[in-house]
Structures are given as C-alpha cells and as structure tokens.
Amino acid sequence: MVGETSGYGVAWSVPESILGYIYNFIKSDVSTFEMLFNEVPVEPGGEFVIPTSMLILKDMPRVDGAGADLAGSLAVPEEVQVNQPLQVRARLLAARPGTYTATALLQPFGVEDITPIRRQQKVALGPGEVADVVFDLVPKMLGTSVVK
C-alpha cells in the first residue's frame, strides 16, 4: 500500500493460508490498515503466532511485489515494437543490507511453447535504500505479454 502522491507506504507480508481480508479505511485525517484472519483453532493455553514482516516504503510509485527483505515496482513503456529493446525499470527498496539478484521476465501471454526472455542484474542495497534497475528486453512477437 502506497500513498497516492507521497511515495510512502508499507508492504506487509502475512501467510495467505490465514489471511481472510485486508481493509484500508481512509478518511481526511485518519487511515487504518486492518486484517481479518480465517478461523485458526487455538487450544486453551495455546498461542497463535503469525510469521510476518513489515517493510516501510519510500519513493515508491506503487508495490508490484514484496517479500520480507525487498519491495519493488515495475515501469514498462506502453509502446512495444518487435525486435526493439523494451526498457523495463524496476525500482527496488531493501529492508536489510545485501546484494540482491533482480530478475526481469517477459513471457507472451497464453503462448507456452515460447521461452520467456529473462535478464538478471546484481544490485547492492543498504537498509531503506532505493535503486532503479533497468533491463532491456527484446520482444520477439507482438501481442499481450506478462512482465514480472
């Protein structure tokens, strides 16, 4: 979740198996982020532990993917030409220092017999650091494709 104009937000990771709903209430001066869990049996005296992580975001237009240590957004040009480089920009933010492998994948939608175009780059990030990684992907055909 990222503010419409601020670039600030939060990426919260919770196991899908227990998450029922996520709700974000926004009023002019108040905002809440609420979760409703599926039924989880807990014996008397037992405990309910949720493996979770929260990553505070800055300078992000939106969140296209996130995990415990990294969040990212993708920018893809609207115009695509066959056999011409398509510049895909991934904006990444890290929770922990490290060298991460950023991967971009271009797969024609609904065409399973074509090998996806895959590019990888290493990027070193510090905590809370934002970096843009640019990938040149060259589409081999026109049509709907998935970029991830």
PDB file of C-alpha atoms in Angstrom:
ATOM      1  CA  MET A   1       0.000   0.000   0.000  1.00  0.00           C
ATOM      2  CA  VAL A   2       1.479   3.358  -1.088  1.00  0.00           C
ATOM      3  CA  GLY A   3       0.112   6.871  -0.703  1.00  0.00           C
ATOM      4  CA  GLU A   4      -1.349   8.261  -3.908  1.00  0.00           C
ATOM      5  CA  THR A   5       1.138  11.125  -4.197  1.00  0.00           C
ATOM      6  CA  SER A   6       3.634  10.716  -1.343  1.00  0.00           C
ATOM      7  CA  GLY A   7       5.560   7.604  -2.433  1.00  0.00           C
ATOM      8  CA  TYR A   8       5.442   6.442   1.205  1.00  0.00           C
ATOM      9  CA  GLY A   9       3.707   3.286   2.345  1.00  0.00           C
ATOM     10  CA  VAL A  10       4.006  -0.177   3.791  1.00  0.00           C
ATOM     11  CA  ALA A  11       4.416  -3.702   2.440  1.00  0.00           C
ATOM     12  CA  TRP A  12       3.114  -6.205   4.966  1.00  0.00           C
ATOM     13  CA  SER A  13       3.647  -9.916   4.405  1.00  0.00           C
ATOM     14  CA  VAL A  14       1.243 -12.402   6.045  1.00  0.00           C
ATOM     15  CA  PRO A  15       0.724 -16.072   5.061  1.00  0.00           C
ATOM     16  CA  GLU A  16      -2.180 -16.399   2.615  1.00  0.00           C
ATOM     17  CA  SER A  17      -3.489 -19.500   4.373  1.00  0.00           C
ATOM     18  CA  ILE A  18      -4.609 -17.500   7.415  1.00  0.00           C
ATOM     19  CA  LEU A  19      -5.455 -14.144   5.822  1.00  0.00           C
ATOM     20  CA  GLY A  20      -9.150 -13.651   5.131  1.00  0.00           C
ATOM     21  CA  TYR A  21      -9.393  -9.966   4.156  1.00  0.00           C
ATOM     22  CA  ILE A  22      -7.351  -6.782   4.104  1.00  0.00           C
ATOM     23  CA  TYR A  23      -9.141  -3.481   4.549  1.00  0.00           C
ATOM     24  CA  ASN A  24      -7.767   0.041   4.299  1.00  0.00           C
ATOM     25  CA  PHE A  25     -10.017   2.781   5.728  1.00  0.00           C
ATOM     26  CA  ILE A  26      -9.093   6.316   4.682  1.00  0.00           C
ATOM     27  CA  LYS A  27     -10.727   9.489   5.934  1.00  0.00           C
ATOM     28  CA  SER A  28      -9.355  13.013   5.544  1.00  0.00           C
ATOM     29  CA  ASP A  29      -7.308  12.887   8.767  1.00  0.00           C
ATOM     30  CA  VAL A  30      -7.271   9.165   9.641  1.00  0.00           C
ATOM     31  CA  SER A  31      -6.137   5.985   7.937  1.00  0.00           C
ATOM     32  CA  THR A  32      -6.277   2.426   9.264  1.00  0.00           C
ATOM     33  CA  PHE A  33      -4.973  -0.813   7.828  1.00  0.00           C
ATOM     34  CA  GLU A  34      -6.924  -3.826   9.098  1.00  0.00           C
ATOM     35  CA  MET A  35      -6.724  -7.575   8.584  1.00  0.00           C
ATOM     36  CA  LEU A  36      -9.302 -10.252   9.234  1.00  0.00           C
ATOM     37  CA  PHE A  37      -7.914 -13.750   9.686  1.00  0.00           C
ATOM     38  CA  ASN A  38      -9.503 -17.029   8.709  1.00  0.00           C
ATOM     39  CA  GLU A  39     -10.533 -19.277  11.577  1.00  0.00           C
ATOM     40  CA  VAL A  40      -7.452 -20.645  13.322  1.00  0.00           C
ATOM     41  CA  PRO A  41      -8.048 -23.243  16.061  1.00  0.00           C
ATOM     42  CA  VAL A  42      -6.151 -22.404  19.262  1.00  0.00           C
ATOM     43  CA  GLU A  43      -6.318 -24.755  22.236  1.00  0.00           C
ATOM     44  CA  PRO A  44      -6.840 -23.257  25.725  1.00  0.00           C
ATOM     45  CA  GLY A  45      -3.446 -22.093  26.933  1.00  0.00           C
ATOM     46  CA  GLY A  46      -2.083 -22.296  23.361  1.00  0.00           C
ATOM     47  CA  GLU A  47      -0.847 -19.467  21.265  1.00  0.00           C
ATOM     48  CA  PHE A  48      -1.424 -18.051  17.790  1.00  0.00           C
ATOM     49  CA  VAL A  49       1.852 -16.976  16.160  1.00  0.00           C
ATOM     50  CA  ILE A  50       1.910 -15.280  12.767  1.00  0.00           C
ATOM     51  CA  PRO A  51       5.128 -15.230  10.745  1.00  0.00           C
ATOM     52  CA  THR A  52       5.012 -11.719   9.326  1.00  0.00           C
ATOM     53  CA  SER A  53       7.201  -8.918   8.079  1.00  0.00           C
ATOM     54  CA  MET A  54       6.568  -5.236   7.505  1.00  0.00           C
ATOM     55  CA  LEU A  55       8.634  -3.066   5.198  1.00  0.00           C
ATOM     56  CA  ILE A  56       8.229   0.722   5.361  1.00  0.00           C
ATOM     57  CA  LEU A  57       8.376   2.184   1.856  1.00  0.00           C
ATOM     58  CA  LYS A  58       9.629   5.479   0.453  1.00  0.00           C
ATOM     59  CA  ASP A  59       9.963   6.816  -3.088  1.00  0.00           C
ATOM     60  CA  MET A  60       7.767   4.028  -4.482  1.00  0.00           C
ATOM     61  CA  PRO A  61       5.027   4.758  -7.051  1.00  0.00           C
ATOM     62  CA  ARG A  62       3.241   1.518  -6.040  1.00  0.00           C
ATOM     63  CA  VAL A  63       4.100  -2.030  -4.967  1.00  0.00           C
ATOM     64  CA  ASP A  64       4.153  -4.718  -7.651  1.00  0.00           C
ATOM     65  CA  GLY A  65       5.864  -7.311  -5.461  1.00  0.00           C
ATOM     66  CA  ALA A  66       7.280  -7.607  -1.955  1.00  0.00           C
ATOM     67  CA  GLY A  67       8.806 -10.073   0.463  1.00  0.00           C
ATOM     68  CA  ALA A  68      10.436  -9.958   3.868  1.00  0.00           C
ATOM     69  CA  ASP A  69      13.577  -8.136   2.656  1.00  0.00           C
ATOM     70  CA  LEU A  70      12.667  -6.388  -0.593  1.00  0.00           C
ATOM     71  CA  ALA A  71       9.836  -4.492  -2.274  1.00  0.00           C
ATOM     72  CA  GLY A  72       9.625  -3.344  -5.868  1.00  0.00           C
ATOM     73  CA  SER A  73       7.610  -1.651  -8.570  1.00  0.00           C
ATOM     74  CA  LEU A  74       7.850  -2.009 -12.347  1.00  0.00           C
ATOM     75  CA  ALA A  75       7.622   0.641 -15.060  1.00  0.00           C
ATOM     76  CA  VAL A  76       7.002  -0.687 -18.566  1.00  0.00           C
ATOM     77  CA  PRO A  77       6.651   1.506 -21.691  1.00  0.00           C
ATOM     78  CA  GLU A  78       3.271   1.448 -23.377  1.00  0.00           C
ATOM     79  CA  GLU A  79       4.709   1.252 -26.906  1.00  0.00           C
ATOM     80  CA  VAL A  80       6.241  -2.091 -27.868  1.00  0.00           C
ATOM     81  CA  GLN A  81       7.985  -2.990 -31.121  1.00  0.00           C
ATOM     82  CA  VAL A  82       9.142  -6.423 -32.230  1.00  0.00           C
ATOM     83  CA  ASN A  83      12.932  -6.899 -32.107  1.00  0.00           C
ATOM     84  CA  GLN A  84      13.419  -3.473 -30.469  1.00  0.00           C
ATOM     85  CA  PRO A  85      14.661  -3.087 -26.857  1.00  0.00           C
ATOM     86  CA  LEU A  86      11.882  -2.595 -24.339  1.00  0.00           C
ATOM     87  CA  GLN A  87      13.261  -0.819 -21.276  1.00  0.00           C
ATOM     88  CA  VAL A  88      11.720  -2.220 -18.097  1.00  0.00           C
ATOM     89  CA  ARG A  89      12.596  -0.250 -14.961  1.00  0.00           C
ATOM     90  CA  ALA A  90      12.424  -1.956 -11.582  1.00  0.00           C
ATOM     91  CA  ARG A  91      12.518   0.320  -8.515  1.00  0.00           C
ATOM     92  CA  LEU A  92      13.716  -1.698  -5.508  1.00  0.00           C
ATOM     93  CA  LEU A  93      13.824  -0.934  -1.785  1.00  0.00           C
ATOM     94  CA  ALA A  94      15.620  -3.154   0.733  1.00  0.00           C
ATOM     95  CA  ALA A  95      14.909  -3.765   4.404  1.00  0.00           C
ATOM     96  CA  ARG A  96      18.348  -5.227   5.069  1.00  0.00           C
ATOM     97  CA  PRO A  97      21.768  -4.612   3.556  1.00  0.00           C
ATOM     98  CA  GLY A  98      22.753  -7.100   0.919  1.00  0.00           C
ATOM     99  CA  THR A  99      23.425  -7.895  -2.695  1.00  0.00           C
ATOM    100  CA  TYR A 100      20.214  -8.941  -4.392  1.00  0.00           C
ATOM    101  CA  THR A 101      19.618 -10.511  -7.803  1.00  0.00           C
ATOM    102  CA  ALA A 102      16.961  -8.588  -9.713  1.00  0.00           C
ATOM    103  CA  THR A 103      15.261 -10.612 -12.450  1.00  0.00           C
ATOM    104  CA  ALA A 104      13.005  -9.355 -15.251  1.00  0.00           C
ATOM    105  CA  LEU A 105      10.929 -11.783 -17.277  1.00  0.00           C
ATOM    106  CA  LEU A 106       8.944 -11.192 -20.474  1.00  0.00           C
ATOM    107  CA  GLN A 107       6.509 -14.007 -21.355  1.00  0.00           C
ATOM    108  CA  PRO A 108       3.935 -13.876 -24.166  1.00  0.00           C
ATOM    109  CA  PHE A 109       0.537 -14.467 -22.552  1.00  0.00           C
ATOM    110  CA  GLY A 110      -1.087 -17.780 -23.403  1.00  0.00           C
ATOM    111  CA  VAL A 111       1.862 -18.984 -25.500  1.00  0.00           C
ATOM    112  CA  GLU A 112       3.561 -21.737 -23.537  1.00  0.00           C
ATOM    113  CA  ASP A 113       5.937 -23.009 -26.221  1.00  0.00           C
ATOM    114  CA  ILE A 114       7.976 -19.774 -26.392  1.00  0.00           C
ATOM    115  CA  THR A 115      10.849 -19.498 -23.916  1.00  0.00           C
ATOM    116  CA  PRO A 116      10.431 -16.362 -21.795  1.00  0.00           C
ATOM    117  CA  ILE A 117      13.039 -13.618 -22.145  1.00  0.00           C
ATOM    118  CA  ARG A 118      14.905 -13.390 -18.828  1.00  0.00           C
ATOM    119  CA  ARG A 119      17.508 -10.859 -17.692  1.00  0.00           C
ATOM    120  CA  GLN A 120      19.268 -10.640 -14.322  1.00  0.00           C
ATOM    121  CA  GLN A 121      21.347  -7.977 -12.586  1.00  0.00           C
ATOM    122  CA  LYS A 122      23.001  -7.820  -9.191  1.00  0.00           C
ATOM    123  CA  VAL A 123      22.227  -4.774  -7.064  1.00  0.00           C
ATOM    124  CA  ALA A 124      23.750  -3.873  -3.698  1.00  0.00           C
ATOM    125  CA  LEU A 125      21.361  -2.063  -1.354  1.00  0.00           C
ATOM    126  CA  GLY A 126      21.546  -0.761   2.187  1.00  0.00           C
ATOM    127  CA  PRO A 127      18.604  -0.616   4.625  1.00  0.00           C
ATOM    128  CA  GLY A 128      15.928   1.739   3.304  1.00  0.00           C
ATOM    129  CA  GLU A 129      17.938   2.382   0.142  1.00  0.00           C
ATOM    130  CA  VAL A 130      16.099   2.702  -3.180  1.00  0.00           C
ATOM    131  CA  ALA A 131      17.662   1.781  -6.529  1.00  0.00           C
ATOM    132  CA  ASP A 132      16.413   1.696 -10.102  1.00  0.00           C
ATOM    133  CA  VAL A 133      17.493  -1.277 -12.207  1.00  0.00           C
ATOM    134  CA  VAL A 134      16.910  -1.053 -15.961  1.00  0.00           C
ATOM    135  CA  PHE A 135      16.501  -4.159 -18.121  1.00  0.00           C
ATOM    136  CA  ASP A 136      16.482  -4.215 -21.911  1.00  0.00           C
ATOM    137  CA  LEU A 137      14.086  -6.938 -23.064  1.00  0.00           C
ATOM    138  CA  VAL A 138      13.607  -7.564 -26.776  1.00  0.00           C
ATOM    139  CA  PRO A 139      10.130  -8.903 -27.657  1.00  0.00           C
ATOM    140  CA  LYS A 140      10.108 -11.475 -30.452  1.00  0.00           C
ATOM    141  CA  MET A 141       6.407 -11.093 -31.236  1.00  0.00           C
ATOM    142  CA  LEU A 142       3.523  -8.646 -30.770  1.00  0.00           C
ATOM    143  CA  GLY A 143       0.595  -9.469 -28.510  1.00  0.00           C
ATOM    144  CA  THR A 144      -0.188  -9.456 -24.835  1.00  0.00           C
ATOM    145  CA  SER A 145       2.776 -10.316 -22.653  1.00  0.00           C
ATOM    146  CA  VAL A 146       3.401 -10.608 -18.935  1.00  0.00           C
ATOM    147  CA  VAL A 147       6.323  -8.676 -17.464  1.00  0.00           C
ATOM    148  CA  LYS A 148       7.483  -9.616 -13.990  1.00  0.00           C
TER     149      LYS A 148
END
